[in-house]
Short mmCIF file of C-alpha atoms and ligand atoms in Angstrom, two decimals:
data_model
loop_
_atom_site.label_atom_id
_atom_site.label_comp_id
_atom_site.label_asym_id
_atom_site.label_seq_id
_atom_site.Cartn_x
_atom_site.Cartn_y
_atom_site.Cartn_z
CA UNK A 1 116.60 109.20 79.85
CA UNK A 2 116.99 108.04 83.28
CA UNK A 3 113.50 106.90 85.45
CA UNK A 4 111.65 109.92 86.22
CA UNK A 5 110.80 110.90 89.99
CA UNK A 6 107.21 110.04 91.49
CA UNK A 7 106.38 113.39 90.64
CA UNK A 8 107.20 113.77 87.52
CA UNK A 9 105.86 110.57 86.23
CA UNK A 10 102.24 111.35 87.97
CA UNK A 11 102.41 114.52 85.72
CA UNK A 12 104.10 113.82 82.75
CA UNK A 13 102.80 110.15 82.27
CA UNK A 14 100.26 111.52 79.81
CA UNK A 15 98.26 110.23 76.78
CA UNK A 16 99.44 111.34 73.62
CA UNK A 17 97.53 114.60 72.90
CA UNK A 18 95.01 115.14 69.97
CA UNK A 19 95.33 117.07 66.64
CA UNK A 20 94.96 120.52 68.77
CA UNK A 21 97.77 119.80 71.00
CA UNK A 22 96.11 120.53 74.06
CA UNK A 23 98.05 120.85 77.04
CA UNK A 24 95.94 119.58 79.78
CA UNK A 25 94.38 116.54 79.38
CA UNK A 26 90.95 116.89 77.34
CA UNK A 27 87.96 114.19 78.32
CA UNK A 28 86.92 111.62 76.08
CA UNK A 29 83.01 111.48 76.53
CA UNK A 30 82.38 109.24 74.22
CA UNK A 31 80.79 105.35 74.56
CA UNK A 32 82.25 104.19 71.35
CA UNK A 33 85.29 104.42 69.14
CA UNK A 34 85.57 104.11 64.73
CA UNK A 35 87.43 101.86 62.94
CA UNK A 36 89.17 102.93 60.03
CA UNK A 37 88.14 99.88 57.78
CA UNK A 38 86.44 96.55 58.02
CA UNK A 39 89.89 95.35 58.41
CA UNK A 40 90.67 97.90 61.40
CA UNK A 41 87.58 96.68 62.51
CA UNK A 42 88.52 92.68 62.63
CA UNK A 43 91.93 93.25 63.72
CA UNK A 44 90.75 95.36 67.04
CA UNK A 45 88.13 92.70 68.12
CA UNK A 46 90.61 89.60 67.73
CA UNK A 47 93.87 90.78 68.37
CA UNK A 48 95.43 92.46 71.50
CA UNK A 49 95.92 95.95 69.72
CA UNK A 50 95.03 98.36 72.41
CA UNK A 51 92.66 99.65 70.10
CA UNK A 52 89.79 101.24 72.36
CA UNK A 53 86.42 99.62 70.91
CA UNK A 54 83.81 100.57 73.88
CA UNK A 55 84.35 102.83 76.90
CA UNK A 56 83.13 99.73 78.72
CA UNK A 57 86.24 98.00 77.74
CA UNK A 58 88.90 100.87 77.78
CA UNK A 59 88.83 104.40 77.02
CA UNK A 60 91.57 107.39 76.18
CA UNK A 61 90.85 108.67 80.29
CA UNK A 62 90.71 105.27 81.76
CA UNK A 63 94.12 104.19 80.21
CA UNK A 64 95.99 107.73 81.23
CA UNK A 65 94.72 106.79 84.95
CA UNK A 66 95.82 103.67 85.09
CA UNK A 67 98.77 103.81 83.03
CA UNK A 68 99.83 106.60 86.29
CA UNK A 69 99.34 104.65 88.81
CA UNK A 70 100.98 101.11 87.34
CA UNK A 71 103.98 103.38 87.35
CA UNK A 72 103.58 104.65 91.09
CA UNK A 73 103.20 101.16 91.87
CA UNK A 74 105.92 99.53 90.12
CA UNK A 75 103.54 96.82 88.45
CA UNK A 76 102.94 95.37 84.73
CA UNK A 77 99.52 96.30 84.17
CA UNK A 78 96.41 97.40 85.86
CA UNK A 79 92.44 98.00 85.16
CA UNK A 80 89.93 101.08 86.66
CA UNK A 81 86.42 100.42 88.54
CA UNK A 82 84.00 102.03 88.60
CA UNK A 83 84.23 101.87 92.79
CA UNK A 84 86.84 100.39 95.30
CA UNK A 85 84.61 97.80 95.90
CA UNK A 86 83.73 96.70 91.83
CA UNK A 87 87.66 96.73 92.05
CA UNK A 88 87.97 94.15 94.62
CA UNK A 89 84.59 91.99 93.57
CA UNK A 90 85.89 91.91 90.23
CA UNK A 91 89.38 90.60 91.43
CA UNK A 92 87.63 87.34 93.65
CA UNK A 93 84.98 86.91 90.91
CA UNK A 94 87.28 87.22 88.02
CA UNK A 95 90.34 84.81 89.54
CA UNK A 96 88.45 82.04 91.73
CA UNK A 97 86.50 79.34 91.38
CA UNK A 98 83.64 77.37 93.30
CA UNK A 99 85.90 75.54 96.17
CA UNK A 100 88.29 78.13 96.29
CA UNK A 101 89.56 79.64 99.63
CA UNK A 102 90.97 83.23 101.07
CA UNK A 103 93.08 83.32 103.60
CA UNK A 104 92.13 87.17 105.07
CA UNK A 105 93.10 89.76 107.85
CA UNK A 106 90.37 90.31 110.10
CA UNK A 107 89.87 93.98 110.01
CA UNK A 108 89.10 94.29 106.09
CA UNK A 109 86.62 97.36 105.00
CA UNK A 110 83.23 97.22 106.18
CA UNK A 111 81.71 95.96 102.29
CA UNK A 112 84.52 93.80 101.64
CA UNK A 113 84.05 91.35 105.02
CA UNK A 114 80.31 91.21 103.53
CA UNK A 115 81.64 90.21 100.64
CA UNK A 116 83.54 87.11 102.31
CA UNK A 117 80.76 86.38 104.73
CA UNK A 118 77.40 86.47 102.61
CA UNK A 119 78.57 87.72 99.01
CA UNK A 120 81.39 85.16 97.77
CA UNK A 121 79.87 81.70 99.68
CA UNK A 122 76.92 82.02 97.46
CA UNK A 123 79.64 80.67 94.90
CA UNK A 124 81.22 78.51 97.23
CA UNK A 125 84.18 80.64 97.68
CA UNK A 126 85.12 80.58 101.66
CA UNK A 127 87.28 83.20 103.73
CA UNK A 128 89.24 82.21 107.02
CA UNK A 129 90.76 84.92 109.07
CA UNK A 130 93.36 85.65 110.97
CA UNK A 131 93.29 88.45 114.10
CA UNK A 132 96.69 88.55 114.87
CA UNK A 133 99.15 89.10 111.74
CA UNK A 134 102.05 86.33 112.69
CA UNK A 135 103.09 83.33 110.52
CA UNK A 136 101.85 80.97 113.01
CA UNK A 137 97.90 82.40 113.29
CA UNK A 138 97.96 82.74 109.41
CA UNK A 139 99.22 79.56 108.84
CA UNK A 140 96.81 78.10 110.49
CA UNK A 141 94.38 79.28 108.19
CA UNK A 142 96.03 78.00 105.41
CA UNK A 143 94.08 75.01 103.73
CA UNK A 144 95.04 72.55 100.34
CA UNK A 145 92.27 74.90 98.70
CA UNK A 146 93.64 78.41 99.55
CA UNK A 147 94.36 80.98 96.29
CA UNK A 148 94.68 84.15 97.83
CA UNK A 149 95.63 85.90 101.02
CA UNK A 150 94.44 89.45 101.39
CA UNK A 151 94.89 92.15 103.90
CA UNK A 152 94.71 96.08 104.25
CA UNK A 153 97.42 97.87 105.97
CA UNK A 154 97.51 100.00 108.08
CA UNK A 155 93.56 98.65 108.98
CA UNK A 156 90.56 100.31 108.91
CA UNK A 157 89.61 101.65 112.08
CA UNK A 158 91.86 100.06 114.14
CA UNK A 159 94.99 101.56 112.42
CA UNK A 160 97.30 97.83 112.59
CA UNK A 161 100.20 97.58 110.28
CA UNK A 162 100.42 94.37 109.03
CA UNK A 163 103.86 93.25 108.41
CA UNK A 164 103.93 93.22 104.00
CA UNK A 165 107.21 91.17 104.56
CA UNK A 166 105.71 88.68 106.06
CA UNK A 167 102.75 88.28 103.98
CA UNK A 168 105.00 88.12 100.84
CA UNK A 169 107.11 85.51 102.14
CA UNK A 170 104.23 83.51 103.25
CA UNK A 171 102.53 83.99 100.37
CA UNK A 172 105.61 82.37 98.51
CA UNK A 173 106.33 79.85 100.31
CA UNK A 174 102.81 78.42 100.20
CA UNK A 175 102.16 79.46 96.43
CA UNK A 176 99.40 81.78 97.44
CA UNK A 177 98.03 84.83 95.38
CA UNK A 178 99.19 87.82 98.02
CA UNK A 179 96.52 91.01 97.40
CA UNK A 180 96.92 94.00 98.82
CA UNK A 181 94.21 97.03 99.56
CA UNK A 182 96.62 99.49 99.73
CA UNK A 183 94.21 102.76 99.60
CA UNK A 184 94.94 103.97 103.41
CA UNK A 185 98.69 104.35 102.13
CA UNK A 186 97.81 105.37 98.53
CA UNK A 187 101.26 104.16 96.06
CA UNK A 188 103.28 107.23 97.41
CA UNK A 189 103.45 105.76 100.93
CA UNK A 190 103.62 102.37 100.32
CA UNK A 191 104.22 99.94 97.13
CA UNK A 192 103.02 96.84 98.30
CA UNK A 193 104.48 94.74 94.80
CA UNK A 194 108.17 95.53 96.80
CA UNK A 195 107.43 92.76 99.46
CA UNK A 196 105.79 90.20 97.10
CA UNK A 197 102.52 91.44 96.30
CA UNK A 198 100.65 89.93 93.25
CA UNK A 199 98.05 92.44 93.26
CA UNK A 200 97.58 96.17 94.32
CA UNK A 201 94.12 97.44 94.87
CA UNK A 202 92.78 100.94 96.04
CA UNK A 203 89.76 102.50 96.08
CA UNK A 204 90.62 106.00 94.04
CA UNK A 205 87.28 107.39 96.16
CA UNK A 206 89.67 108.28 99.15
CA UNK A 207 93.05 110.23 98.86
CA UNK A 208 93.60 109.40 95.03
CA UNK A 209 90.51 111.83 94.50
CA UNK A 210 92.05 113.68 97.63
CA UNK A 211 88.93 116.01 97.03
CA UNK A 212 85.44 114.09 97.95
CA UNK A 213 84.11 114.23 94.29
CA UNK A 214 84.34 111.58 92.22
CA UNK A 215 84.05 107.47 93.10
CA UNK A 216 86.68 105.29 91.46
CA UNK A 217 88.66 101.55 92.14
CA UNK A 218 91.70 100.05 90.37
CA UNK A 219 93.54 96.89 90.64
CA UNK A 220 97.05 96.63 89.23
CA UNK A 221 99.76 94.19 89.82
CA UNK A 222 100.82 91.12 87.13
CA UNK A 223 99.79 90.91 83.66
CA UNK A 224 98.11 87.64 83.75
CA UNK A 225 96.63 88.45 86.65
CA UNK A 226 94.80 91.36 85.14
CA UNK A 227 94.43 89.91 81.75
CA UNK A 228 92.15 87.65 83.78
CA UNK A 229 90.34 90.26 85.82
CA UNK A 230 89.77 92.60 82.67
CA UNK A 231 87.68 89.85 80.56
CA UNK A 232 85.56 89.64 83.73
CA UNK A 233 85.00 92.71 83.86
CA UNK A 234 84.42 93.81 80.28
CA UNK A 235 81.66 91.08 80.43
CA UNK A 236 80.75 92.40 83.20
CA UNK A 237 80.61 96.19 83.05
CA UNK A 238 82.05 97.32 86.34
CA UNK A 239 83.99 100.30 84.41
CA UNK A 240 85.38 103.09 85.62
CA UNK A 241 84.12 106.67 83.38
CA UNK A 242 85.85 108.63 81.17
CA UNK A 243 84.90 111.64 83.37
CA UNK A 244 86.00 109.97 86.80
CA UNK A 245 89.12 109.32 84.63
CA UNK A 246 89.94 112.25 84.33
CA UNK A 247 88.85 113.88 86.95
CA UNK A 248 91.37 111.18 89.03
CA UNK A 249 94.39 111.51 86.46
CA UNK A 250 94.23 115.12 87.02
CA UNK A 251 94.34 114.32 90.73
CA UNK A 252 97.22 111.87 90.81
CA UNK A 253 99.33 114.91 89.45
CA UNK A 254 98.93 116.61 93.24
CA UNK A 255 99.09 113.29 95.14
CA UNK A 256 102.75 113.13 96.25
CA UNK A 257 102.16 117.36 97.26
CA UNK A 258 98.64 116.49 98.99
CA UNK A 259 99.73 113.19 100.86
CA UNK A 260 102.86 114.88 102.18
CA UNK A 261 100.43 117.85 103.76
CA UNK A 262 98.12 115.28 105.04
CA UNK A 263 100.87 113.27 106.96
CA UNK A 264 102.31 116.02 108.45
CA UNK A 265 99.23 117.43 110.07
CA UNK A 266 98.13 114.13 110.90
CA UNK A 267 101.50 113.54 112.86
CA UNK A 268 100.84 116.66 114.68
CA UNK A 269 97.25 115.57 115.53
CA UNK A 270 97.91 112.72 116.70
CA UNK A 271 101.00 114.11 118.98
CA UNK A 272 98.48 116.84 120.14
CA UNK A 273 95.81 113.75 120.74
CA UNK A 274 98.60 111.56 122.31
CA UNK A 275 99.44 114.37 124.89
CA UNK A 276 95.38 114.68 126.12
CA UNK A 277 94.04 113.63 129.33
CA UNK A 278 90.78 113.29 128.09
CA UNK A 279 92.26 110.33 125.58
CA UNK A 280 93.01 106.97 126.08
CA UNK A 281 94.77 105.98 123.59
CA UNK A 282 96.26 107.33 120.09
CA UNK A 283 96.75 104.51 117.12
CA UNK A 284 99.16 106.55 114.24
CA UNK A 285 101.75 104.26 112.28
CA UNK A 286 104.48 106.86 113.02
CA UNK A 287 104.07 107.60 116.72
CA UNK A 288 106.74 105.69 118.64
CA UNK A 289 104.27 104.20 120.85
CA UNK A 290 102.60 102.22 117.94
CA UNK A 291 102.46 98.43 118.55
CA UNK A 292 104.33 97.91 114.77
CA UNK A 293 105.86 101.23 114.49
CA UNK A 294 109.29 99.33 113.72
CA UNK A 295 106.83 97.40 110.83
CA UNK A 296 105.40 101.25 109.91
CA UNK A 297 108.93 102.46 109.31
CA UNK A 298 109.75 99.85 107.37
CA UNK A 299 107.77 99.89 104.67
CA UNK A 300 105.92 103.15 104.78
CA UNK A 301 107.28 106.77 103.81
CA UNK A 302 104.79 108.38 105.91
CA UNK A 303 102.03 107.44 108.46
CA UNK A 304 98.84 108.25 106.13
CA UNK A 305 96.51 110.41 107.08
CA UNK A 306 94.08 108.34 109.24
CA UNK A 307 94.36 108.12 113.34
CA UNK A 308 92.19 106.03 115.74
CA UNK A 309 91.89 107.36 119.20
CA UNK A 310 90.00 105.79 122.51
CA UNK A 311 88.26 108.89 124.12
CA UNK A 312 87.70 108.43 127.77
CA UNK A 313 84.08 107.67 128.99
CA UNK A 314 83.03 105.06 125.48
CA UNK A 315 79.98 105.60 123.57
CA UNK A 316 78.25 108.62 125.28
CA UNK A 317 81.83 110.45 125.49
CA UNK A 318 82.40 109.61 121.47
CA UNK A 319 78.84 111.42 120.45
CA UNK A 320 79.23 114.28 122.77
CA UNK A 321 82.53 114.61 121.12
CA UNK A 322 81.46 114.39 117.29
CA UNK A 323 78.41 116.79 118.32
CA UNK A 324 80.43 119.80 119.98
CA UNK A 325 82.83 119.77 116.47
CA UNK A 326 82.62 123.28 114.85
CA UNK A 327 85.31 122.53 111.85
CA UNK A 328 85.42 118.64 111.46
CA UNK A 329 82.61 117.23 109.07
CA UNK A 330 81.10 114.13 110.15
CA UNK A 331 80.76 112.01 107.40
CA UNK A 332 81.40 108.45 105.95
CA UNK A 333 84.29 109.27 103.63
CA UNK A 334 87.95 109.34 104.25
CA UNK A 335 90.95 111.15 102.32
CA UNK A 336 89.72 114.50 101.58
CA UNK A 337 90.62 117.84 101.94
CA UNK A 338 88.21 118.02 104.54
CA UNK A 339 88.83 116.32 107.92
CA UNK A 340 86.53 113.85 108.33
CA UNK A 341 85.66 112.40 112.01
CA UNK A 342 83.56 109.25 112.14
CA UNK A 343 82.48 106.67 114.98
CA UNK A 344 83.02 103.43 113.85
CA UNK A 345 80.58 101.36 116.59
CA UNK A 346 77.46 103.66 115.64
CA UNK A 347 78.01 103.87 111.49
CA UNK A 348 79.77 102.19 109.91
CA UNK A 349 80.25 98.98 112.03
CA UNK A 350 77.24 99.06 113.63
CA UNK A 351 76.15 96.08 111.41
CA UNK A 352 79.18 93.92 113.65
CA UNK A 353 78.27 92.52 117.04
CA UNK A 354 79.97 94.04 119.61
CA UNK A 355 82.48 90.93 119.97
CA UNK A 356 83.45 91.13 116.60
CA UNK A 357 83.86 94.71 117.04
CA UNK A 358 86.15 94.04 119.57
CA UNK A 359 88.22 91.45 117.56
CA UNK A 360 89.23 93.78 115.14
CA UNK A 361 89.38 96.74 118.38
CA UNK A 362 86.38 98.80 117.91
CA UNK A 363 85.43 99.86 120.98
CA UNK A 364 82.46 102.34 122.07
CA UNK A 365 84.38 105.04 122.75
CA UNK A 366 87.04 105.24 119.35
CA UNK A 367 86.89 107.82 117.39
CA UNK A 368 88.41 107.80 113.77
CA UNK A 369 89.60 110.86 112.06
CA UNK A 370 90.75 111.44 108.44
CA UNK A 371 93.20 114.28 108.88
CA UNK A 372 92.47 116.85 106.21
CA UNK A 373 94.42 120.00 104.64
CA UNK A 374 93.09 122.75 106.61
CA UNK A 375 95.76 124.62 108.59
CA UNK A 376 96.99 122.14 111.34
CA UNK A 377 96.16 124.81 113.97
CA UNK A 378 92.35 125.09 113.07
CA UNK A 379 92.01 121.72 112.98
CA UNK A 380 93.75 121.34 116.48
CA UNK A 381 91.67 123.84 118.00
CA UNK A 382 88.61 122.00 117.14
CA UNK A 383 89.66 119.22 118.91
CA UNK A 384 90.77 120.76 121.53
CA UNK A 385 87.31 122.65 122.23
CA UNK A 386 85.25 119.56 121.46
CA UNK A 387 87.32 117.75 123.92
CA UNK A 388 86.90 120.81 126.76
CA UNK A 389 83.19 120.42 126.92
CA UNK A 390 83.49 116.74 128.17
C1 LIG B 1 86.51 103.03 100.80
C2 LIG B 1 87.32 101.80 100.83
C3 LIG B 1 87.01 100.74 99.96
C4 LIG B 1 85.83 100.76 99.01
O1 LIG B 1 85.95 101.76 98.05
P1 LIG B 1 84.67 102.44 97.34
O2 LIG B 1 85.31 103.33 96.34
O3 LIG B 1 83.88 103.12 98.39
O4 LIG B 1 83.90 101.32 96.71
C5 LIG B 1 87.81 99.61 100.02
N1 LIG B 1 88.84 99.52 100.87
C6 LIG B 1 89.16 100.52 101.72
C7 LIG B 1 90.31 100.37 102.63
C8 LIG B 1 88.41 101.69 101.72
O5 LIG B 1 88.72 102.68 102.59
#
């Protein structure tokens, strides 16, 4: 049979079913699995059967999710969190050492620069950065002890795309570990593993979910590479659960559908934002006035769901704004049905000085919004009437 479509595989990709032939998936809610014999028994523990032993390890949900989404990605094998952010801890803790260096963008996720700034140095594991994605700056931050270079694209707020090209070939050229947070794209916009990636992670929280319910993290990429990262975290219990398993499996199988609809009204957004004289300026990968829209293009389907704007008159302007919404939830999550509208410099990088803010180009007044699947009109509207009061 010839490869199956995105689609197809995010639906049909399924565990085998049980006795009663079920044909939706059924949830496995169980912590432990039998053995058939002693023998059964000492063959699971020492050999690399498959065999699920302990939902801590692997479980019948777990493996259905992340079989899906090593497919979407085009990668060898993969592992599921608990959280984005066990995801990404796991992958530092589980492949470095004390001495070891990352080589990161700037504008990471709020948790994960605390993670290279007061988690990881406690271990003696150091982070440069680099603002401004060109070979030259991240070069430069290049050192005889660097293992891994790491970057989000399109960035969180700021909405940069970093150029995966680029990082790939740098990344082989110096013999560097190339990770990739690719949740802002999720694997139907973007497969990072095309351009040289070792390593693919997303937080499943945000569009994978698609629906604000469940929390959930998975890294995929080479087989080593994961062997590695799975005996940390089997030792150290950062697993994802059966039910958030299967809740996300069951969401994968609407991802390509659901991403589509987001993109589309977040292209119109951001055309209707782009076109306001009350707005400064609009950051979307696939408006033409985007710094790296060429880079966008490139190597994403779509521009994602998520659009920065600059609303004239900073800080004051921006809560005025988020307090005369009628429709748009304020709210610290991104990727959801709903839309979501959140300022960055008074949540959730509040914790930054206001010069690193403006490194990675938060400024008072910009206003984030995670485009949702309401009808493109309402959600226009909302805007619009928000933005008529100031
Ligand atoms: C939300 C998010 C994370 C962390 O994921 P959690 O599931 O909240 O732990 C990491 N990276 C990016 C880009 C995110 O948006």
């Amino acid at each position: 049979m010839t490869q199956k479509h995105f689609e197809t595989q995010a639906i049909r990709n399924q565990l085998q079913r049980s006795q009663y032939g079920e044909h939706s998936a059924p949830l496995y809610l169980t912590s432990s699995f039998i053995f058939d014999d002693a023998e059964d028994m000492r063959a699971s523990f020492s050999e690399e059967n498959n065999k699920n032993i302990y939902a801590r390890f692997t479980s019948p949900n777990t493996t259905e999710f992340v079989d899906k989404v090593v497919a979407m990605e085009g990668a060898e094998a993969g592992y599921a969190f608990a959280t984005g952010m066990a995801a990404i801890f796991s992958t530092f803790a589980g492949l470095l050492h004390s001495g070891d260096h990352i080589v990161a963008a700037r504008a990471v996720f709020g948790s994960t620069h605390t993670l290279f700034t007061a988690i990881l140095p406690k271990w003696n594991i150091t982070t440069s950065y680099f603002n401004s994605a060109t070979a030259e700056a991240i070069e430069k931050c290049i050192t005889p002890n660097t293992k891994i270079l790491y970057a989000e694209t399109p960035t969180n707020p700021g909405i940069e795309v970093i150029d995966l090209e680029l990082l790939g070939a740098i990344a082989k050229k110096h013999n560097l570990l190339l990770v990739i947070d690719n949740c802002f794209a999720t694997p139907y916009l973007q497969n990072p593993i095309k351009f040289g990636a070792h390593l693919v992670i997303h937080s499943a929280t945000k569009l994978m979910d698609g629906q604000g319910r469940v929390l959930g993290g998975i890294v995929v990429g080479k087989k080593e590479l994961i062997r590695t990262i799975y005996l940390f975290a089997r030792n150290t219990g950062p697993a994802m659960s059966p039910f958030n398993a299967w809740v996300l499996s069951k969401s994968l199988e609407t991802l390509a559908i659901r991403v589509e609809k987001h993109c589309e009204n977040a292209l119109s957004v951001a055309e209707f934002l782009e076109k306001h004289p009350k707005i400064n300026t609009v950051k979307y990968p696939f408006l033409k006035s985007h710094p790296q829209y060429q880079i966008a293009v490139k190597q994403m389907r779509m521009g994602g769901n998520i659009i920065a704007f600059e609303i004239k008159g900073g800080l004051l302007a921006g809560k005025q704004f988020l307090n005369a919404l009628q429709l748009c939830s304020l709210s610290a999550n991104l990727g959801d049905t709903r839309t979501i509208v959140t300022h960055p410099a008074s949540t959730t990088h509040s914790k930054l000085s206001e010069n690193d803010r403006l490194e990675v180009g938060i400024t008072d007044g910009l206003i984030r919004i995670s485009v949702g699947l309401e009808h493109v009109s309402d959600i226009i509207s909302d805007l619009s009437d928000a933005l008529s009061i100031l």
